[in-house]
Amino acid sequence: MNSINLKKLISVLVLAVTITACVQDDDFRTPALVIEEPDFPENSTFVQIGGILGDLAQAQNDDGPDAKVTFEVANQYLEGYVVSSDKAGNFFEEFVIQNSPSSPTAGLRVLIDVNPLFTSYEFGRKVFIDLEGLSIGTENGVATLGVLSGDEVDQIPSFSQEERILRSSEVAEITPLEITFEEFSDDLTNLYVQINNVQFNRNDVLGNDPLTFAGEPSDEFDGERNLESCDTGATAVLSTSTFADFKSLTLPTQQGSFAGVLTKNFFGDTFNLVLNDVTGLAFDNENRCDPNVLECDGTSGGANVVFEEDFTGLSISDLEGAGWLNVNTTGGSLDYVVGSFSGNQYAQISGFNSGESPFEVWLVTPQIDLTASSAEELSFDIQANFDNGNILTAFITDNFTGDVTTTEWTQLDASIPTGPSGGFGDFEGVGPINISCIDGNVRIAFRYAGADPGPTTRYHIDNIEISGN
C-alpha cells in the first residue's frame, strides 16, 4: 500500500476512536433552553391592552376613525399573552395577544417583519412590548400595533425584534372565551374564543365533491367557508390562508366546537374566525343538525311552464301589486328592491350599512296553482356578491296564512351559491328542485336573515320558474 494512503487511514482510525471516547453512553441530548424574566430599567411602567385601546377609542372619537396613537414615553411596557400561532402557516408576520389567559377582555394584533414567530412567541407565552415609538390604530377593522408609516400602522422592523418584544418565562394555559355568533362585536376581536355546536353547511361537505379549507381553484388568498350554528342557524365565516399547511384537507362532516381567533376580513367589514391549526376544530359529533328539507320521490320536470318571473320591466311596487310579499319581520326598513345591470333586472337585497341587527326579510311569490299540473320542479338563478356568510334560504308552503311568521314553511333543498368576499359573483343556477309532492295552491319564499355588523351578503335573484307536465 502506498505509504501516504496508509498514513491517512491510520489518522482516520485514530480520530474515530478519539471522538467515540469523548461521548459517554451515546448522550446527544440538547441542553434545555432556560428563559429568564426580562430585566427592566428602573422606573419602568406596565400598561394593559385595555388601557391603550381606550386611548385609541378616545383619539378616534376626537379625530375620526382613522386616528392613530403614537407612544412617546420611555420604558413603558405592554403586557399580553400570545393566542395565535403561525406554525401551521395560517398567520403571517403577525401575532395576536390578549390581556389574560382566561376571561380576556381586550386583544391586540401585533405586526412584525419576522417569519416564523412561533419559535419565539409560542401559544400562551407572556410577552412585554416596549411601546416607545410604536403606534396603535385600526387596520383591517381590528386594533393593530406597529410602527407608523404614513397614515397606516406597519410592521415592526425585524432588527428591533429582540429589544422591542421581551419574553417572559411564563407560558400560560389559555382558556378560550365561550361566545356565540350573535355575540360577535368589535370588543371581542383579537381574542381566543370558542364556539360550540357548529358545523359546516351540508352543501359544502356532503356529497361527491366536498370542499377543502382553502384548496379550491377560486381560493386566491383565503378560503372562506360557512360555519353554521346548530343552536340558532346563524352563520359565520371561517377564513383559512392559501398558505396554511392544512389548506388541502377536506372540511369535516361532523359537528362540534371551534377554538381560534376572532378577527375581521381584509376589508374590515366582516367578522372572520381563524384557526391556529386544525386541532382548533373539535368536530367529534357524528349527528349533524341539518334542517329537514322537502324530499319528493319520483321524476319531475316537463315542458309546461307553470310559473315564471324574470323581473323585466318591473318595480317592487309592481310586484307587490301582483301579489308578491316583501316583509321585514324584525321591524326595520331593510327590504327587497328590483335592481338592474346591463339591462337585466332582478330582485336584490343587501343588509350592508343597514344598521339592523338582526334582520329577517322575506320575499314571497304570489299564490301558484299546481292542481292542474304534475311532476313539478323549481329552478332559479342566484348571484352572491360581497359574500360574508350564506344567509339566504328558500322555502315552500301549501298553507299560507297571510303572515310569514305564522305560516308552516318547508325548507327547500336549494344549494345557494357562494360568491367573492370583495366583489360581484356570477349568476348561478339553483335546481331543478323536485316539488312534485306538493299540490294545490303554493307559495315560494326567500328568507334573508343576518345582522349588520355581521353577515350581510348581497343577493340577486332572477329567472324563477316552475315547470311540469
Coordinates of C-alpha atoms in Angstrom, one line a residue:
M1 CA 0.0 0.0 0.0
N2 CA 1.2 3.5 -0.7
S3 CA 2.8 4.9 2.5
I4 CA 0.8 8.2 2.1
N5 CA -2.5 6.4 1.9
L6 CA -1.5 4.2 4.9
K7 CA -0.8 7.3 7.0
K8 CA -4.2 8.8 6.0
L9 CA -6.0 5.5 7.1
I10 CA -4.3 5.5 10.4
S11 CA -5.2 9.1 11.1
V12 CA -8.9 8.5 10.3
L13 CA -9.0 5.5 12.7
V14 CA -7.3 7.4 15.5
L15 CA -9.8 10.3 15.0
A16 CA -12.8 8.0 15.1
V17 CA -11.6 6.3 18.3
T18 CA -11.0 9.8 19.9
I19 CA -14.5 11.0 19.1
T20 CA -16.1 7.8 20.3
A21 CA -14.2 8.1 23.6
C22 CA -15.4 11.6 24.2
V23 CA -19.1 10.7 24.2
Q24 CA -20.4 8.6 27.1
D25 CA -23.5 6.4 26.7
D26 CA -24.4 8.0 23.4
D27 CA -25.8 11.0 25.2
F28 CA -26.5 13.6 22.5
R29 CA -29.3 15.5 24.3
T30 CA -29.8 19.2 23.6
P31 CA -29.4 21.3 26.7
A32 CA -32.7 22.7 27.9
L33 CA -33.4 26.3 26.9
V34 CA -33.8 28.4 30.1
I35 CA -35.7 31.7 29.7
E36 CA -35.3 34.2 32.5
E37 CA -37.6 37.1 33.3
P38 CA -36.7 40.2 31.4
D39 CA -34.6 42.8 33.3
F40 CA -36.5 46.1 33.0
P41 CA -34.9 49.5 33.6
E42 CA -35.7 51.3 36.8
N43 CA -39.0 53.3 36.9
S44 CA -40.5 51.2 34.1
T45 CA -44.3 51.3 33.9
F46 CA -46.5 48.5 32.7
V47 CA -49.8 49.1 30.9
Q48 CA -52.7 46.8 29.9
I49 CA -54.1 46.3 26.5
G50 CA -57.5 47.7 27.5
G51 CA -55.8 50.9 28.5
I52 CA -54.2 51.6 25.1
L53 CA -57.4 50.6 23.4
G54 CA -59.2 53.2 25.5
D55 CA -56.6 55.8 24.3
L56 CA -57.2 54.7 20.7
A57 CA -61.0 55.0 21.1
Q58 CA -60.7 58.5 22.5
A59 CA -58.4 59.6 19.7
Q60 CA -60.8 58.2 17.1
N61 CA -63.7 59.8 18.8
D62 CA -61.9 63.2 18.7
D63 CA -60.2 63.0 15.3
G64 CA -62.1 60.4 13.3
P65 CA -62.0 56.7 12.7
D66 CA -58.6 56.8 11.0
A67 CA -56.8 58.4 14.0
K68 CA -53.7 56.8 15.4
V69 CA -52.0 57.0 18.8
T70 CA -48.2 57.1 19.0
F71 CA -46.4 56.3 22.3
E72 CA -43.5 58.5 23.2
V73 CA -42.9 57.6 26.9
A74 CA -39.7 55.7 27.6
N75 CA -39.7 52.4 29.5
Q76 CA -43.4 51.9 29.1
Y77 CA -44.2 48.2 28.5
L78 CA -47.4 46.5 27.3
E79 CA -48.3 43.1 28.8
G80 CA -50.1 40.3 27.0
Y81 CA -50.4 36.6 26.2
V82 CA -49.9 35.2 22.7
V83 CA -53.0 33.4 21.4
S84 CA -52.1 33.0 17.8
S85 CA -49.6 30.7 16.1
D86 CA -48.0 30.8 12.6
K87 CA -46.7 27.3 12.9
A88 CA -49.3 25.9 10.5
G89 CA -48.9 28.9 8.2
N90 CA -52.4 30.4 8.9
F91 CA -50.9 33.6 10.3
F92 CA -48.0 35.5 8.7
E93 CA -45.7 38.1 10.2
E94 CA -48.1 39.0 13.0
F95 CA -49.2 37.6 16.3
V96 CA -52.2 38.3 18.5
I97 CA -52.1 38.9 22.2
Q98 CA -54.8 39.2 24.8
N99 CA -54.8 40.6 28.3
S100 CA -55.4 37.4 30.3
P101 CA -55.1 33.7 29.9
S102 CA -58.8 33.3 30.8
S103 CA -61.8 35.5 30.7
P104 CA -60.0 38.1 28.5
T105 CA -61.5 41.5 27.9
A106 CA -59.1 43.0 25.4
G107 CA -56.9 41.8 22.5
L108 CA -54.4 43.3 20.0
R109 CA -52.8 42.4 16.7
V110 CA -49.0 43.0 16.6
L111 CA -47.3 43.4 13.2
I112 CA -43.6 42.4 12.9
D113 CA -41.4 41.7 9.9
V114 CA -40.3 38.3 11.1
N115 CA -41.3 34.8 10.0
P116 CA -41.7 32.4 11.7
L117 CA -42.8 33.8 15.0
F118 CA -44.0 30.7 16.9
T119 CA -40.4 29.7 17.7
S120 CA -40.1 32.8 19.9
Y121 CA -43.6 33.7 20.8
E122 CA -45.5 30.4 21.1
F123 CA -49.1 30.0 22.1
G124 CA -49.6 31.0 25.7
R125 CA -46.3 32.9 26.1
K126 CA -46.4 36.1 28.1
V127 CA -44.7 38.9 26.4
F128 CA -43.8 42.5 27.2
I129 CA -43.7 45.1 24.3
D130 CA -41.7 48.3 24.6
L131 CA -44.2 50.9 23.4
E132 CA -41.8 53.8 22.9
G133 CA -42.1 54.9 19.2
L134 CA -44.8 52.4 18.4
S135 CA -48.3 53.3 17.2
I136 CA -51.7 51.8 17.5
G137 CA -54.6 52.2 15.1
T138 CA -57.4 50.3 13.4
E139 CA -56.3 48.3 10.4
N140 CA -58.5 45.8 8.5
G141 CA -61.1 46.6 11.1
V142 CA -59.1 45.5 14.2
A143 CA -56.8 47.2 16.7
T144 CA -53.2 46.9 15.5
L145 CA -49.9 47.7 17.0
G146 CA -46.7 48.5 14.9
V147 CA -44.8 51.5 13.5
L148 CA -46.5 54.4 11.8
S149 CA -45.8 54.6 8.1
G150 CA -47.7 57.5 6.5
D151 CA -51.2 57.1 7.8
E152 CA -51.1 53.3 8.3
V153 CA -49.7 51.1 11.1
D154 CA -47.0 49.0 9.5
Q155 CA -44.7 46.1 10.7
I156 CA -42.1 46.5 13.4
P157 CA -38.7 46.0 11.7
S158 CA -37.0 42.6 12.2
F159 CA -33.8 44.2 13.5
S160 CA -35.6 45.6 16.5
Q161 CA -37.4 42.4 17.4
E162 CA -35.4 41.4 20.5
E163 CA -35.3 44.9 22.0
R164 CA -39.0 45.6 21.4
I165 CA -40.6 42.3 22.3
L166 CA -39.4 40.7 25.5
R167 CA -40.4 37.1 26.5
S168 CA -41.5 36.2 30.0
S169 CA -40.6 32.8 31.3
E170 CA -44.4 32.2 31.8
V171 CA -46.3 30.1 29.3
A172 CA -49.9 30.1 30.4
E173 CA -52.7 27.7 29.7
I174 CA -55.1 29.7 27.5
T175 CA -58.8 29.1 28.2
P176 CA -60.9 30.1 25.2
L177 CA -63.7 32.6 25.8
E178 CA -67.0 30.9 25.0
I179 CA -69.3 33.1 22.8
T180 CA -71.9 32.7 20.1
F181 CA -72.1 34.1 16.6
E182 CA -74.7 36.6 17.8
E183 CA -72.3 38.0 20.4
F184 CA -69.6 39.0 17.8
S185 CA -68.6 42.6 18.4
D186 CA -65.5 44.8 17.9
D187 CA -64.8 44.5 21.6
L188 CA -64.2 40.7 21.2
T189 CA -61.8 40.9 18.2
N190 CA -58.3 39.6 18.7
L191 CA -59.5 37.3 21.5
Y192 CA -59.1 33.5 21.6
V193 CA -62.7 32.3 21.5
Q194 CA -64.7 29.0 21.5
I195 CA -68.0 28.5 19.7
N196 CA -69.9 25.3 20.5
N197 CA -72.4 23.3 18.4
V198 CA -71.3 24.3 15.0
Q199 CA -70.9 22.5 11.6
F200 CA -70.1 23.3 8.0
N201 CA -73.0 23.8 5.7
R202 CA -74.2 20.5 4.3
N203 CA -73.8 21.7 0.7
D204 CA -70.1 22.2 1.4
V205 CA -69.2 18.9 3.0
L206 CA -71.7 16.2 1.9
G207 CA -71.8 14.6 -1.5
N208 CA -69.2 13.7 -4.0
D209 CA -67.2 16.9 -4.1
P210 CA -66.7 18.2 -0.5
L211 CA -64.8 21.5 -0.1
T212 CA -61.3 21.9 1.3
F213 CA -60.3 24.5 3.8
A214 CA -58.6 26.7 1.1
G215 CA -57.6 24.5 -1.7
E216 CA -60.2 25.3 -4.3
P217 CA -59.3 27.0 -7.7
S218 CA -61.4 30.0 -6.6
D219 CA -59.4 30.5 -3.4
E220 CA -56.9 33.2 -4.4
F221 CA -55.7 34.4 -1.0
D222 CA -58.0 32.9 1.6
G223 CA -60.6 30.2 1.6
E224 CA -63.8 31.4 3.2
R225 CA -66.2 28.7 4.4
N226 CA -69.5 29.0 6.2
L227 CA -69.8 27.7 9.7
E228 CA -73.4 27.4 11.0
S229 CA -74.8 27.2 14.5
C230 CA -76.8 24.1 15.4
D231 CA -78.5 26.2 18.1
T232 CA -79.7 29.2 16.2
G233 CA -79.0 28.6 12.5
A234 CA -76.8 31.7 12.4
T235 CA -73.7 31.6 10.2
A236 CA -70.1 32.9 10.3
V237 CA -67.1 32.8 8.1
L238 CA -64.1 30.6 8.8
S239 CA -61.1 32.1 6.9
T240 CA -58.1 30.0 6.0
S241 CA -54.9 31.2 4.3
T242 CA -54.0 29.5 1.0
F243 CA -50.5 29.2 2.6
A244 CA -51.8 27.2 5.5
D245 CA -50.3 23.7 5.6
F246 CA -53.9 22.2 6.1
K247 CA -55.4 24.1 3.1
S248 CA -56.0 21.0 1.1
L249 CA -57.7 19.0 3.8
T250 CA -61.4 18.4 3.3
L251 CA -63.7 20.1 5.7
P252 CA -65.0 17.7 8.5
T253 CA -68.6 16.5 8.1
Q254 CA -69.3 16.2 11.8
Q255 CA -70.4 18.9 14.2
G256 CA -68.5 20.2 17.3
S257 CA -66.7 23.2 18.5
F258 CA -64.4 25.9 17.1
A259 CA -61.4 27.4 19.0
G260 CA -59.4 30.2 17.5
V261 CA -59.1 33.9 17.0
L262 CA -62.0 36.3 16.2
T263 CA -60.9 38.9 13.7
K264 CA -62.1 40.6 10.5
N265 CA -61.6 40.1 6.8
F266 CA -59.2 42.1 4.6
F267 CA -61.7 44.8 4.1
G268 CA -62.5 45.1 7.8
D269 CA -66.3 44.8 7.3
T270 CA -67.0 41.2 8.2
F271 CA -66.1 39.1 11.3
N272 CA -63.9 36.2 10.5
L273 CA -62.8 33.1 12.5
V274 CA -59.2 32.0 12.1
L275 CA -57.7 28.7 13.3
N276 CA -54.2 28.3 14.6
D277 CA -54.3 24.8 13.2
V278 CA -56.9 22.1 12.5
T279 CA -56.9 20.9 16.1
G280 CA -58.9 24.0 16.8
L281 CA -61.9 22.2 15.3
A282 CA -63.1 19.5 17.7
F283 CA -65.7 18.0 15.4
D284 CA -66.5 14.7 17.1
N285 CA -70.3 14.5 16.9
E286 CA -71.5 12.4 14.0
N287 CA -75.1 13.6 14.4
R288 CA -75.4 16.6 12.2
C289 CA -78.1 19.2 12.7
D290 CA -79.2 19.7 9.1
P291 CA -82.7 21.0 8.7
N292 CA -85.5 18.8 7.4
V293 CA -85.9 19.7 3.7
L294 CA -88.6 18.8 1.2
E295 CA -87.9 15.3 -0.3
C296 CA -90.1 14.3 -3.2
D297 CA -89.8 10.8 -4.8
G298 CA -90.3 10.2 -8.4
T299 CA -89.5 12.0 -11.6
S300 CA -90.0 15.7 -12.1
G301 CA -89.9 18.3 -14.8
G302 CA -91.7 18.8 -18.0
A303 CA -92.2 21.2 -21.0
N304 CA -95.1 23.2 -19.5
V305 CA -94.2 26.4 -17.6
V306 CA -96.5 26.7 -14.6
F307 CA -95.0 29.9 -13.2
E308 CA -92.1 32.2 -14.1
E309 CA -90.7 35.6 -13.2
D310 CA -87.7 37.4 -14.6
F311 CA -88.5 40.8 -13.1
T312 CA -88.1 42.5 -16.5
G313 CA -89.7 46.0 -16.6
L314 CA -91.0 45.7 -13.1
S315 CA -90.6 47.7 -9.9
I316 CA -91.0 46.4 -6.4
S317 CA -94.4 48.1 -6.2
D318 CA -95.4 46.3 -9.4
L319 CA -94.6 43.0 -7.8
E320 CA -96.5 43.8 -4.6
G321 CA -99.5 44.8 -6.8
A322 CA -99.3 41.4 -8.4
G323 CA -99.4 39.5 -5.1
W324 CA -95.8 39.4 -4.1
L325 CA -95.0 40.0 -0.4
N326 CA -91.9 41.9 0.8
V327 CA -91.8 41.7 4.6
N328 CA -89.3 42.7 7.2
T329 CA -90.3 40.7 10.3
T330 CA -87.7 42.4 12.6
G331 CA -89.3 45.8 12.3
G332 CA -86.6 47.5 10.2
S333 CA -86.7 49.3 6.9
L334 CA -84.5 46.8 5.0
D335 CA -86.4 45.1 2.2
Y336 CA -86.0 43.7 -1.3
V337 CA -85.8 46.0 -4.3
V338 CA -85.6 45.5 -8.0
G339 CA -82.0 46.0 -9.2
S340 CA -80.6 46.1 -12.7
F341 CA -77.3 45.8 -14.5
S342 CA -76.7 45.9 -18.3
G343 CA -80.4 45.8 -19.0
N344 CA -81.1 42.8 -16.8
Q345 CA -83.4 43.2 -13.8
Y346 CA -83.6 41.0 -10.7
A347 CA -84.8 41.0 -7.1
Q348 CA -82.0 42.4 -4.9
I349 CA -81.2 42.7 -1.2
S350 CA -78.2 43.6 0.9
G351 CA -78.0 44.3 4.7
F352 CA -74.7 46.1 4.4
N353 CA -74.8 49.5 6.1
S354 CA -78.4 48.9 7.1
G355 CA -77.5 49.2 10.8
E356 CA -80.1 46.5 11.6
S357 CA -79.0 43.7 13.9
P358 CA -80.5 41.2 13.4
F359 CA -82.7 41.5 10.3
E360 CA -85.0 39.0 8.7
V361 CA -86.7 39.9 5.4
W362 CA -89.0 37.7 3.3
L363 CA -89.8 37.8 -0.4
V364 CA -92.8 35.6 -1.1
T365 CA -94.3 34.8 -4.5
P366 CA -97.9 35.2 -5.3
Q367 CA -100.1 32.1 -5.0
I368 CA -99.2 29.4 -7.6
D369 CA -101.8 26.9 -8.5
L370 CA -100.4 23.4 -9.0
T371 CA -103.7 21.5 -9.1
A372 CA -103.7 21.1 -12.9
S373 CA -100.0 20.0 -13.2
S374 CA -97.8 17.2 -12.1
A375 CA -94.1 16.3 -11.8
E376 CA -93.3 19.9 -11.0
E377 CA -89.8 21.2 -10.4
L378 CA -88.5 24.6 -9.3
S379 CA -85.4 26.5 -10.5
F380 CA -84.0 30.0 -10.1
D381 CA -80.7 31.9 -10.6
I382 CA -78.7 33.4 -7.7
Q383 CA -75.8 35.9 -7.8
A384 CA -73.9 36.1 -4.5
N385 CA -71.9 39.3 -4.0
F386 CA -69.6 40.6 -1.3
D387 CA -70.1 37.2 0.4
N388 CA -69.6 37.0 4.1
G389 CA -71.9 34.2 5.0
N390 CA -74.7 32.2 3.5
I391 CA -77.9 33.9 4.8
L392 CA -80.4 33.2 2.1
T393 CA -82.9 30.2 2.4
A394 CA -85.7 29.1 0.1
F395 CA -89.0 27.7 1.4
I396 CA -92.3 26.4 0.1
T397 CA -95.8 26.1 1.7
D398 CA -99.2 24.9 0.6
N399 CA -101.0 26.5 3.5
F400 CA -100.1 30.2 3.6
T401 CA -101.9 32.0 6.4
G402 CA -101.2 35.5 5.1
D403 CA -98.4 36.0 7.7
V404 CA -94.9 34.7 7.1
T405 CA -94.3 34.3 10.8
T406 CA -97.3 32.0 11.4
T407 CA -97.1 30.0 8.2
E408 CA -95.7 26.5 8.4
W409 CA -92.9 26.6 5.9
T410 CA -90.9 23.6 4.5
Q411 CA -87.3 24.3 3.6
L412 CA -86.2 23.5 0.0
D413 CA -83.1 21.6 -0.7
A414 CA -81.6 24.6 -2.5
S415 CA -77.8 24.9 -2.7
I416 CA -77.3 28.7 -2.5
P417 CA -74.1 29.6 -4.3
T418 CA -71.2 31.5 -2.6
G419 CA -69.5 34.5 -4.2
P420 CA -66.4 36.6 -3.7
S421 CA -66.0 38.5 -0.5
G422 CA -64.7 41.6 -2.2
G423 CA -66.9 42.0 -5.3
F424 CA -69.7 40.7 -7.5
G425 CA -70.1 37.0 -8.4
D426 CA -71.7 35.4 -11.4
F427 CA -75.3 34.2 -11.7
E428 CA -75.5 30.5 -11.0
G429 CA -78.5 28.2 -11.5
V430 CA -80.1 26.6 -8.5
G431 CA -82.1 23.4 -9.0
P432 CA -84.0 21.9 -10.5
I433 CA -85.7 21.1 -7.2
N434 CA -88.3 18.4 -7.2
I435 CA -91.5 19.8 -5.6
S436 CA -93.9 17.2 -7.2
C437 CA -95.2 16.0 -3.8
I438 CA -96.7 19.4 -3.1
D439 CA -100.2 20.0 -4.5
G440 CA -102.8 22.8 -4.5
N441 CA -102.0 26.5 -4.1
V442 CA -98.4 27.0 -3.1
R443 CA -96.0 29.9 -2.4
I444 CA -92.2 30.1 -2.7
A445 CA -90.3 32.3 -0.3
F446 CA -86.8 33.6 0.0
R447 CA -85.8 34.4 3.6
Y448 CA -82.8 36.8 4.1
A449 CA -81.6 36.7 7.7
G450 CA -78.4 38.2 9.1
A451 CA -77.0 41.2 11.0
D452 CA -75.1 44.4 10.4
P453 CA -72.4 44.2 11.6
G454 CA -72.3 40.5 10.7
P455 CA -73.3 38.5 7.7
T456 CA -74.7 40.9 5.0
T457 CA -74.1 39.1 1.7
R458 CA -75.8 40.8 -1.2
Y459 CA -78.0 38.6 -3.3
H460 CA -79.6 39.0 -6.7
I461 CA -82.5 36.5 -7.5
D462 CA -83.7 36.0 -11.1
N463 CA -85.4 33.7 -13.5
I464 CA -87.7 31.9 -11.0
E465 CA -89.5 29.1 -12.8
I466 CA -91.8 26.1 -12.0
S467 CA -92.3 23.6 -14.8
G468 CA -94.1 20.3 -15.1
N469 CA -96.5 18.2 -17.1

